[in-house]
Coordinates of C-alpha atoms in Angstrom, one line a residue:
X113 CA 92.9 11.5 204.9
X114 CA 90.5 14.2 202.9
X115 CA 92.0 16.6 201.6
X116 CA 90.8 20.4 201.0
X117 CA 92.9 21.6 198.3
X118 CA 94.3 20.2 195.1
X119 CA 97.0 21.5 193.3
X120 CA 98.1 20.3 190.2
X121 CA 101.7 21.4 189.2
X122 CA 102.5 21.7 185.7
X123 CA 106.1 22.1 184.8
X124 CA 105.9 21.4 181.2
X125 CA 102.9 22.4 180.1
X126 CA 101.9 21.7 176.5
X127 CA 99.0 23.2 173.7
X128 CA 98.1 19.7 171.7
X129 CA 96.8 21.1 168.4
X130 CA 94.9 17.9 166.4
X131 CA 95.1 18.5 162.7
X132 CA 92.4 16.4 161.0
X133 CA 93.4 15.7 157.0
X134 CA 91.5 13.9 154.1
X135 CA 95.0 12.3 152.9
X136 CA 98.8 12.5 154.6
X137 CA 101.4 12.6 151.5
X138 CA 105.2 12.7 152.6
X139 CA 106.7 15.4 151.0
X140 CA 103.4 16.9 149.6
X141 CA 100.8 19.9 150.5
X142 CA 97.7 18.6 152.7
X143 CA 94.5 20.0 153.0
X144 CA 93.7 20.2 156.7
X145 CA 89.7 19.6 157.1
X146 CA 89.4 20.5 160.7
X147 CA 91.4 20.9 163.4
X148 CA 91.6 21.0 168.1
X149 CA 93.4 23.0 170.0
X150 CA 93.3 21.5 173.9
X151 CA 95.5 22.9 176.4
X152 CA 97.1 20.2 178.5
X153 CA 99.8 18.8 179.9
X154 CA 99.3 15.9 182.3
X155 CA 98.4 18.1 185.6
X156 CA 96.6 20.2 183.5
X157 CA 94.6 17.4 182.1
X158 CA 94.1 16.1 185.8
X159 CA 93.2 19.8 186.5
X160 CA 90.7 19.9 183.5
X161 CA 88.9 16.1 184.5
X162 CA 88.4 17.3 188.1
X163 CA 87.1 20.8 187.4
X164 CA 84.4 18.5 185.1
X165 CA 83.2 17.3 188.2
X166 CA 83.1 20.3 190.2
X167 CA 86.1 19.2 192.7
X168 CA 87.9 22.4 193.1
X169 CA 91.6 22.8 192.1
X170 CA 94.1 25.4 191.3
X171 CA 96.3 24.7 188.1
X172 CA 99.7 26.1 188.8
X173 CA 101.9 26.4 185.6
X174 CA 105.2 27.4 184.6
X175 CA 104.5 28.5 181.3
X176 CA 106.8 30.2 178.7
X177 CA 105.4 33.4 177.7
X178 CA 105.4 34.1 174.3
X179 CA 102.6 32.0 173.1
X180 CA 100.8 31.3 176.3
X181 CA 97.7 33.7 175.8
X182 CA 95.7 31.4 173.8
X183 CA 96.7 28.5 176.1
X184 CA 95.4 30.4 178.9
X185 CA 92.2 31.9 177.3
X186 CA 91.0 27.6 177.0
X187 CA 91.5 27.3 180.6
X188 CA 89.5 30.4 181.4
X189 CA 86.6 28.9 179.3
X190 CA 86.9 25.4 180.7
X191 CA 87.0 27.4 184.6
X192 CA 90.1 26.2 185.4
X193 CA 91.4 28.2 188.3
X194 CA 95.4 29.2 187.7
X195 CA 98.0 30.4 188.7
X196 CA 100.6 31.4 186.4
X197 CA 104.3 31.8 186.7
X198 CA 105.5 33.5 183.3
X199 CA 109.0 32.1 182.2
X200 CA 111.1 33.4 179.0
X201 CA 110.6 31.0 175.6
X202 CA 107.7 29.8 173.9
X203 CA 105.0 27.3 175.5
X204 CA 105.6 23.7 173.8
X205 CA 103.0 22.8 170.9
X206 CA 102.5 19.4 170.1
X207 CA 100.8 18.6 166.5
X208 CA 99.2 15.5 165.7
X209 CA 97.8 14.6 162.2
X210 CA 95.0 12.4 161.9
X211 CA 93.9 10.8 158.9
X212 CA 90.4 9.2 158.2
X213 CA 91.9 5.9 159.0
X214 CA 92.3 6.9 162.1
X215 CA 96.2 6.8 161.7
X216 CA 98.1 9.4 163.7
X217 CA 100.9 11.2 163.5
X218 CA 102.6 12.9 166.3
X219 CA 105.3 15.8 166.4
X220 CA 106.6 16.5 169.9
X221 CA 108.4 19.9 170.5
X222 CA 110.8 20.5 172.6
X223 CA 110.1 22.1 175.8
X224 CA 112.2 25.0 177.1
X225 CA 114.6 25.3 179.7
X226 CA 113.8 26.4 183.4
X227 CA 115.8 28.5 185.3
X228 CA 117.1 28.7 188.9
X229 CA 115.2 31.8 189.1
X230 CA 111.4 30.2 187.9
X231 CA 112.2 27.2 190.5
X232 CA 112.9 30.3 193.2
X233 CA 109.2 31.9 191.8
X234 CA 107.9 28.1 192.2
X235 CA 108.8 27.7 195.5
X236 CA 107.6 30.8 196.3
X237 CA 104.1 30.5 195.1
X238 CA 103.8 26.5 196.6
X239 CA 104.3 28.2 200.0
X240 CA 101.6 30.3 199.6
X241 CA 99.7 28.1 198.3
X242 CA 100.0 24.9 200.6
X243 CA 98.2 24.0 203.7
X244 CA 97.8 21.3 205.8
X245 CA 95.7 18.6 203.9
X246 CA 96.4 19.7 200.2
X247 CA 97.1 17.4 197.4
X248 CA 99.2 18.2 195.0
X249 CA 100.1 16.8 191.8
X250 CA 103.6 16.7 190.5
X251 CA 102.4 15.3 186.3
X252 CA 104.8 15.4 183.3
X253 CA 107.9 14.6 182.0
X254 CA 110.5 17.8 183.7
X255 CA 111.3 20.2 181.2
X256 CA 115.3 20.9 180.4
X257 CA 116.8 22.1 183.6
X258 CA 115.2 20.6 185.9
X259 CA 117.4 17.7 186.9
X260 CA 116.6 14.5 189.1
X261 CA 117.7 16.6 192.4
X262 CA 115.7 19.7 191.6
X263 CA 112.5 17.6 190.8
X264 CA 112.7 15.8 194.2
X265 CA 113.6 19.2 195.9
X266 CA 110.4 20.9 194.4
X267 CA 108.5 17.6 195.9
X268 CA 110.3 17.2 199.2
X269 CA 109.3 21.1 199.3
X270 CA 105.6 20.1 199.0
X271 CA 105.8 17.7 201.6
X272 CA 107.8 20.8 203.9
X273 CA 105.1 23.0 203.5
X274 CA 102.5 20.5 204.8
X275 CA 101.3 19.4 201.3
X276 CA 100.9 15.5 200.2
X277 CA 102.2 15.0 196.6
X278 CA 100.7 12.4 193.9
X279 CA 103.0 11.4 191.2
X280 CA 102.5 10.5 187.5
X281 CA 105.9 11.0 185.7
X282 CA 108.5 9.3 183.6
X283 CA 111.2 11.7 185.2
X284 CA 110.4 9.5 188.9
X285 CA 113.5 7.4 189.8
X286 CA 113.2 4.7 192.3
X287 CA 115.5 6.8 194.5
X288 CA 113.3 9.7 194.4
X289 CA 110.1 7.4 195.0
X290 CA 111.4 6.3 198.1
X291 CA 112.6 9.6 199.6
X292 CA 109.1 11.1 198.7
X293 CA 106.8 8.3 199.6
X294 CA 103.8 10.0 197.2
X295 CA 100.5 9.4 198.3
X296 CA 99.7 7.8 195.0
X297 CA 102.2 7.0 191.6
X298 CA 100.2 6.6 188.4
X299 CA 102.9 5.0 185.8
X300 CA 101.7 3.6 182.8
X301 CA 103.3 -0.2 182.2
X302 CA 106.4 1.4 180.2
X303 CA 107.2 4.1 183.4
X304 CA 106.6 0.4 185.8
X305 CA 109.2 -1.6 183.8
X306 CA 111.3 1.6 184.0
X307 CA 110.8 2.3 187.4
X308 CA 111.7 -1.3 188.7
X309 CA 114.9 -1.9 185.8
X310 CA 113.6 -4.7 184.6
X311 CA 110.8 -6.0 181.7
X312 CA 107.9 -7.4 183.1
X313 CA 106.1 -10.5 181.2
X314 CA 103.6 -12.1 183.7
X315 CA 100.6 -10.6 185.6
X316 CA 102.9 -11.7 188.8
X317 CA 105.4 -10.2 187.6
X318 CA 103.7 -6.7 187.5
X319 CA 102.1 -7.7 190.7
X320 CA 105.4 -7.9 192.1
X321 CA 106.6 -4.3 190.5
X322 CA 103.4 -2.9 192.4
X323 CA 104.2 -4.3 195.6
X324 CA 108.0 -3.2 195.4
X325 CA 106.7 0.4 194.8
X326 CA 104.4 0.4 197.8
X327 CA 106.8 -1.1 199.6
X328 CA 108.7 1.7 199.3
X329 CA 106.3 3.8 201.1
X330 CA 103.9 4.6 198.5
X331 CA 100.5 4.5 199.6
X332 CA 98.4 3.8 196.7
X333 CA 100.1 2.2 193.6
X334 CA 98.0 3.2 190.2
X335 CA 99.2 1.2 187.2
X336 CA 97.8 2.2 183.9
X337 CA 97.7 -0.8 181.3
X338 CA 96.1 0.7 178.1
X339 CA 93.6 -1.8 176.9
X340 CA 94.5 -4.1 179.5
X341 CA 93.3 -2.2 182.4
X342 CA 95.1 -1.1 185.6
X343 CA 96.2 -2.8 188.8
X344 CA 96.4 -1.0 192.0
X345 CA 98.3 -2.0 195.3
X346 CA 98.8 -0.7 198.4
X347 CA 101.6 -3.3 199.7
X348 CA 98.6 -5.6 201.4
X349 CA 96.3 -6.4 198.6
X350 CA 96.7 -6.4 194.8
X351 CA 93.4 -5.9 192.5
X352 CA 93.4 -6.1 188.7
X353 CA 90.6 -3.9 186.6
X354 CA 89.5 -5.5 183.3
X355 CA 87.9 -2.5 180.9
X356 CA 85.2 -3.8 178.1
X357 CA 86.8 -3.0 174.6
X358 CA 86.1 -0.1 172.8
X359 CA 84.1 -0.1 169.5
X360 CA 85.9 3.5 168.4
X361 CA 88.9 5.0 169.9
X362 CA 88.6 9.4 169.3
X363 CA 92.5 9.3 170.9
X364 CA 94.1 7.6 173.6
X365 CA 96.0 10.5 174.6
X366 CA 95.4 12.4 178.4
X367 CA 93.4 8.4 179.3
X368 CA 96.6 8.2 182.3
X369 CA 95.6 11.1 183.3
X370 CA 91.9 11.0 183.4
X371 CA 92.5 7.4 185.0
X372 CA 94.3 9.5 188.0
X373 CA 91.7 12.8 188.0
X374 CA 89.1 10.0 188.3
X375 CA 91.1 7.9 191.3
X376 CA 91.1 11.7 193.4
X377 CA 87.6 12.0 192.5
X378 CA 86.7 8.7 194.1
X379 CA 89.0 9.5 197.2
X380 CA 87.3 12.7 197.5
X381 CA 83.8 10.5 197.3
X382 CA 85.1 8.1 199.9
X383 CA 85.0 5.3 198.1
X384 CA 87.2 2.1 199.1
X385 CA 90.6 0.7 197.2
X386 CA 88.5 -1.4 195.0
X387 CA 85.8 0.8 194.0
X388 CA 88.2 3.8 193.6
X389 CA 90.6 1.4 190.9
X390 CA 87.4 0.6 190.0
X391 CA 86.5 4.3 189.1
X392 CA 90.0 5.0 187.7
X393 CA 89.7 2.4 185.1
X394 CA 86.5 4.1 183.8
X395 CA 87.6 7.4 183.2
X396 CA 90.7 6.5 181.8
X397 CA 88.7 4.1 179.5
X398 CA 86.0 6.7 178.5
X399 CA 88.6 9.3 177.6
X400 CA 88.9 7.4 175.0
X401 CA 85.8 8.0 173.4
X402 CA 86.8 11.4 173.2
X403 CA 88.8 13.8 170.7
X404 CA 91.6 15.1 171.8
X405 CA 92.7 15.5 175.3
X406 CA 89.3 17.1 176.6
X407 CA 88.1 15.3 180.2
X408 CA 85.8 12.0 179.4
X409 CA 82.0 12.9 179.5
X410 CA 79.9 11.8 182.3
X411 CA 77.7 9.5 180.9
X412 CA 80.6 7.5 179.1
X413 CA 82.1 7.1 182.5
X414 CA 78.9 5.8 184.0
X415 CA 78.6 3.5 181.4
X416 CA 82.1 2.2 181.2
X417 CA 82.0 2.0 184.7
X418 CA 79.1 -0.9 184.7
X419 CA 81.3 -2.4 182.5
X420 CA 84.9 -2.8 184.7
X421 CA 85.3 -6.1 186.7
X422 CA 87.8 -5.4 190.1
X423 CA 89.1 -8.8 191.6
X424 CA 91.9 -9.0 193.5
X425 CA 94.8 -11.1 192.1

């Protein structure tokens, strides 16, 4: 199945601010040299990879309004299509502080709390928004107030109105996978062991994790492994994706979600299970060689891409 529209819903949407400093004291005043201000959010970020490569999407966020206009403003200059529900409270703002060791510090804020009345708005806009054939991407840990039931409401909602949801959040319970059935779950190896109960110390074993997930009437199983690469199953056949090493990592943070904006692309380019992990692998890997959270550049993916090896294991 094609599909026509993407959506990507952002419930928690975040402004990463990157602080570069010549020296990090404890306790002390330091100089900040330069610093990066990306708007992001995992659906966002998914949002900001596929607008990179021209594949049309509207970014729907629930955003809190005091502090949003900046945040916004980004999205206009990266043509990002929105659509914006304003909510009361601030917009979170992450900080990170990077020294020139490459050391990194990270302060995460909390997010604030949604109200029955911003779900009502939500549910409001998804219906005029959905169609028959649209994607849409339910990315992010929830914010406060938005408990297990409502999340799989809002997704079971999606799937109401005609839409088909993809996954890629810590808040997904095993229980909710099932009665979902997404048309893809990205969890990184922490979210898998989470997901299943249980740790997970052998290729098999992670094989296995896959399988139970698809089993469950997922249809494409994404597993993000860092540095070790992904594996993808779809319940019949298990493939493993080895990534070369990178000489200089610019930040590991929005790779997941490249790794996912870069599976839809390859759907959209109609491109087979094993090519498509295959695809994934590289732009989560050449995210890497960026700052920030900004979407990986072309010619990195192209060349990372050479670089993956797919077999199935």
């Amino acid at each position: 199945m094609l599909f026509d529209k993407i959506i990507t819903l952002s419930l928690n949407p975040v402004a990463d601010i990157t602080l570069y400093v010549d020296g990090f004291i404890m306790g002390s005043e330091n100089n900040v040299t330069s610093e990066l201000y990306d708007s992001a959010g995992k659906a966002v970020d998914v949002s900001r990879v596929l607008q990179s490569y021209e594949l049309a999407n509207t970014a729907l966020i629930v955003a809190g309004q005091e502090n949003s206009k900046r945040y916004f403003e980004r999205l206009n200059d990266e043509h990002v299509r929105t659509r914006v529900i304003l909510a009361p409270g601030r917009m979170r703002e992450n900080i990170s502080i990077v020294t020139p060791d490459g050391t990194f510090t990270r302060l995460i804020r909390k997010s604030p709390k949604i109200r029955q009345r911003t779900i009502d708005e939500l549910e409001t806009a998804l219906s005029e928004e959905i169609r028959p054939a649209t994607l849409v991407v339910v990315a992010g840990a929830m914010p406060e107030g938005v408990t297990d039931d409502i999340f799989c409401e809002i997704c079971m909602f999606i799937k109401d109105c005609g839409g088909t949801v993809a996954l890629d959040t810590r808040s997904a319970t095993l229980e909710n996978v099932a009665k979902i059935q997404p048309w893809v779950i990205k969890p990184n190896f922490e979210e898998l062991c989470m997901l299943v109960g249980r740790p997970l110390e052998s290729l098999e074993q992670i094989k296995a994790a896959v399988k139970q997930l698809a089993d469950l009437g997922v249809r494409h199983v994404l597993a993000s492994m860092g540095a070790e690469g992904m594996v993808y199953g779809d319940g019949k056949v298990t493939y493993k994706a080895d990534v070369p090493e990178l000489s200089e990592i610019k930040s590991t943070i929005g790779a997941g979600d490249a790794a996912l904006a870069g599976f839809i692309i390859a759907h959209d380019y109609k491109y087979d299970p094993k090519r498509s992990l295959q695809f994934a692998a590289a732009f989560g890997t050449a995210s890497c060689l960026v700052e920030g959270t900004n979407p990986p550049r072309r010619i990195s993916v192209a060349m990372v891409n050479n670089q993956v090896s797919v077999y199935e294991i």
